[in-house]
């Protein structure tokens, strides 16, 4: 997922375009390498918010984007999160 929340797939440093079979699933990419399809092999886990955490800090720690955290938790990056809140996060 890129920073704007769109899914892309790269091969040899270049974005794929057109119809592609990836890990047994078919995806359609536009001329820029962006797909509206959500990867079918995503797995998620949970993260317990710690004192001093923010969406930005959690995304940085876990190597994901803030838009991914927003989508998974149905929250905005401006939402208030508290220590001990449990968020869904991508499993890496």
PDB file of C-alpha atoms in Angstrom:
ATOM      1  CA  UNK A   1       0.000   0.000   0.000  1.00  0.00           C
ATOM      2  CA  UNK A   2       1.445   3.380  -0.919  1.00  0.00           C
ATOM      3  CA  UNK A   3       1.177   6.574   1.156  1.00  0.00           C
ATOM      4  CA  UNK A   4      -2.103   7.564  -0.505  1.00  0.00           C
ATOM      5  CA  UNK A   5      -3.700   4.246   0.517  1.00  0.00           C
ATOM      6  CA  UNK A   6      -3.608   2.722  -2.970  1.00  0.00           C
ATOM      7  CA  UNK A   7      -2.268  -0.774  -3.651  1.00  0.00           C
ATOM      8  CA  UNK A   8       0.639  -1.282  -6.046  1.00  0.00           C
ATOM      9  CA  UNK A   9       2.928  -4.200  -6.862  1.00  0.00           C
ATOM     10  CA  UNK A  10       6.485  -3.870  -8.111  1.00  0.00           C
ATOM     11  CA  UNK A  11       8.649  -6.367  -9.942  1.00  0.00           C
ATOM     12  CA  UNK A  12      12.300  -5.621 -10.698  1.00  0.00           C
ATOM     13  CA  UNK A  13      11.787  -2.054  -9.460  1.00  0.00           C
ATOM     14  CA  UNK A  14       8.924  -1.284 -11.878  1.00  0.00           C
ATOM     15  CA  UNK A  15       5.170  -1.180 -11.188  1.00  0.00           C
ATOM     16  CA  UNK A  16       3.110  -3.925 -12.836  1.00  0.00           C
ATOM     17  CA  UNK A  17       0.316  -2.949 -15.229  1.00  0.00           C
ATOM     18  CA  UNK A  18      -2.597  -4.822 -16.813  1.00  0.00           C
ATOM     19  CA  UNK A  19      -3.880  -8.178 -15.500  1.00  0.00           C
ATOM     20  CA  UNK A  20      -1.405 -10.043 -13.329  1.00  0.00           C
ATOM     21  CA  UNK A  21      -1.494 -13.331 -11.394  1.00  0.00           C
ATOM     22  CA  UNK A  22       0.162 -12.889  -7.997  1.00  0.00           C
ATOM     23  CA  UNK A  23       0.255 -15.662  -5.385  1.00  0.00           C
ATOM     24  CA  UNK A  24      -2.638 -17.467  -7.074  1.00  0.00           C
ATOM     25  CA  UNK A  25      -4.914 -14.397  -7.321  1.00  0.00           C
ATOM     26  CA  UNK A  26      -5.597 -12.164 -10.345  1.00  0.00           C
ATOM     27  CA  UNK A  27      -5.274  -8.383 -10.001  1.00  0.00           C
ATOM     28  CA  UNK A  28      -5.847  -5.600 -12.541  1.00  0.00           C
ATOM     29  CA  UNK A  29      -3.424  -2.645 -12.489  1.00  0.00           C
ATOM     30  CA  UNK A  30      -3.816   0.686 -14.291  1.00  0.00           C
ATOM     31  CA  UNK A  31      -1.084   2.320 -16.410  1.00  0.00           C
ATOM     32  CA  UNK A  32       0.554   3.687 -13.229  1.00  0.00           C
ATOM     33  CA  UNK A  33       0.622   0.318 -11.469  1.00  0.00           C
ATOM     34  CA  UNK A  34      -2.292   1.058  -9.097  1.00  0.00           C
ATOM     35  CA  UNK A  35      -5.010  -1.509  -8.408  1.00  0.00           C
ATOM     36  CA  UNK A  36      -8.428  -1.098  -6.804  1.00  0.00           C
ATOM     37  CA  UNK A  37      -8.208  -4.735  -5.665  1.00  0.00           C
ATOM     38  CA  UNK A  38      -7.197  -5.420  -2.075  1.00  0.00           C
ATOM     39  CA  UNK A  39      -4.584  -8.181  -1.738  1.00  0.00           C
ATOM     40  CA  UNK A  40      -6.210 -11.457  -0.766  1.00  0.00           C
ATOM     41  CA  UNK A  41      -3.300 -12.740   1.326  1.00  0.00           C
ATOM     42  CA  UNK A  42      -3.184  -9.970   3.953  1.00  0.00           C
ATOM     43  CA  UNK A  43      -2.987 -11.030   7.570  1.00  0.00           C
ATOM     44  CA  UNK A  44      -3.540  -8.840  10.571  1.00  0.00           C
ATOM     45  CA  UNK A  45      -2.649  -8.855  14.219  1.00  0.00           C
ATOM     46  CA  UNK A  46      -3.232  -6.429  17.086  1.00  0.00           C
ATOM     47  CA  UNK A  47      -1.139  -3.735  18.729  1.00  0.00           C
ATOM     48  CA  UNK A  48      -1.743  -2.319  22.202  1.00  0.00           C
ATOM     49  CA  UNK A  49      -1.260   1.448  22.274  1.00  0.00           C
ATOM     50  CA  UNK A  50       1.564   2.559  24.582  1.00  0.00           C
ATOM     51  CA  UNK A  51       1.984   5.870  26.406  1.00  0.00           C
ATOM     52  CA  UNK A  52       3.205   8.505  23.912  1.00  0.00           C
ATOM     53  CA  UNK A  53       1.986   6.613  20.817  1.00  0.00           C
ATOM     54  CA  UNK A  54       0.294   8.359  17.910  1.00  0.00           C
ATOM     55  CA  UNK A  55      -0.875   7.010  14.552  1.00  0.00           C
ATOM     56  CA  UNK A  56       2.353   8.316  13.010  1.00  0.00           C
ATOM     57  CA  UNK A  57       4.561   6.662  15.643  1.00  0.00           C
ATOM     58  CA  UNK A  58       2.728   3.331  15.403  1.00  0.00           C
ATOM     59  CA  UNK A  59       2.931   3.357  11.584  1.00  0.00           C
ATOM     60  CA  UNK A  60       6.655   4.131  11.800  1.00  0.00           C
ATOM     61  CA  UNK A  61       7.281   1.382  14.394  1.00  0.00           C
ATOM     62  CA  UNK A  62       5.390  -1.234  12.408  1.00  0.00           C
ATOM     63  CA  UNK A  63       6.442  -0.208   8.900  1.00  0.00           C
ATOM     64  CA  UNK A  64       2.948   0.469   7.566  1.00  0.00           C
ATOM     65  CA  UNK A  65       1.115   3.609   6.456  1.00  0.00           C
ATOM     66  CA  UNK A  66      -1.187   5.798   8.527  1.00  0.00           C
ATOM     67  CA  UNK A  67      -3.916   5.330   5.908  1.00  0.00           C
ATOM     68  CA  UNK A  68      -3.678   1.568   6.444  1.00  0.00           C
ATOM     69  CA  UNK A  69      -4.116   2.039  10.207  1.00  0.00           C
ATOM     70  CA  UNK A  70      -7.065   4.355   9.590  1.00  0.00           C
ATOM     71  CA  UNK A  71      -8.763   1.861   7.278  1.00  0.00           C
ATOM     72  CA  UNK A  72      -8.192  -1.144   9.540  1.00  0.00           C
ATOM     73  CA  UNK A  73      -9.484   0.640  12.650  1.00  0.00           C
ATOM     74  CA  UNK A  74     -12.182   2.837  11.111  1.00  0.00           C
ATOM     75  CA  UNK A  75     -10.486   5.893  12.629  1.00  0.00           C
ATOM     76  CA  UNK A  76      -8.904   9.096  11.403  1.00  0.00           C
ATOM     77  CA  UNK A  77      -5.245   9.935  12.000  1.00  0.00           C
ATOM     78  CA  UNK A  78      -6.667  12.769  14.109  1.00  0.00           C
ATOM     79  CA  UNK A  79      -8.673  10.386  16.326  1.00  0.00           C
ATOM     80  CA  UNK A  80      -7.653  10.264  19.953  1.00  0.00           C
ATOM     81  CA  UNK A  81      -6.072   6.971  20.959  1.00  0.00           C
ATOM     82  CA  UNK A  82      -5.297   6.055  24.549  1.00  0.00           C
ATOM     83  CA  UNK A  83      -2.737   3.761  26.170  1.00  0.00           C
ATOM     84  CA  UNK A  84      -4.159   0.209  26.361  1.00  0.00           C
ATOM     85  CA  UNK A  85      -6.415   0.731  23.288  1.00  0.00           C
ATOM     86  CA  UNK A  86      -6.050  -2.272  20.968  1.00  0.00           C
ATOM     87  CA  UNK A  87      -5.655  -1.525  17.244  1.00  0.00           C
ATOM     88  CA  UNK A  88      -5.670  -3.851  14.241  1.00  0.00           C
ATOM     89  CA  UNK A  89      -2.352  -3.682  12.404  1.00  0.00           C
ATOM     90  CA  UNK A  90      -0.873  -5.508   9.402  1.00  0.00           C
ATOM     91  CA  UNK A  91       1.219  -8.556  10.181  1.00  0.00           C
ATOM     92  CA  UNK A  92       4.637  -8.175   8.558  1.00  0.00           C
TER      93      UNK A  92
END
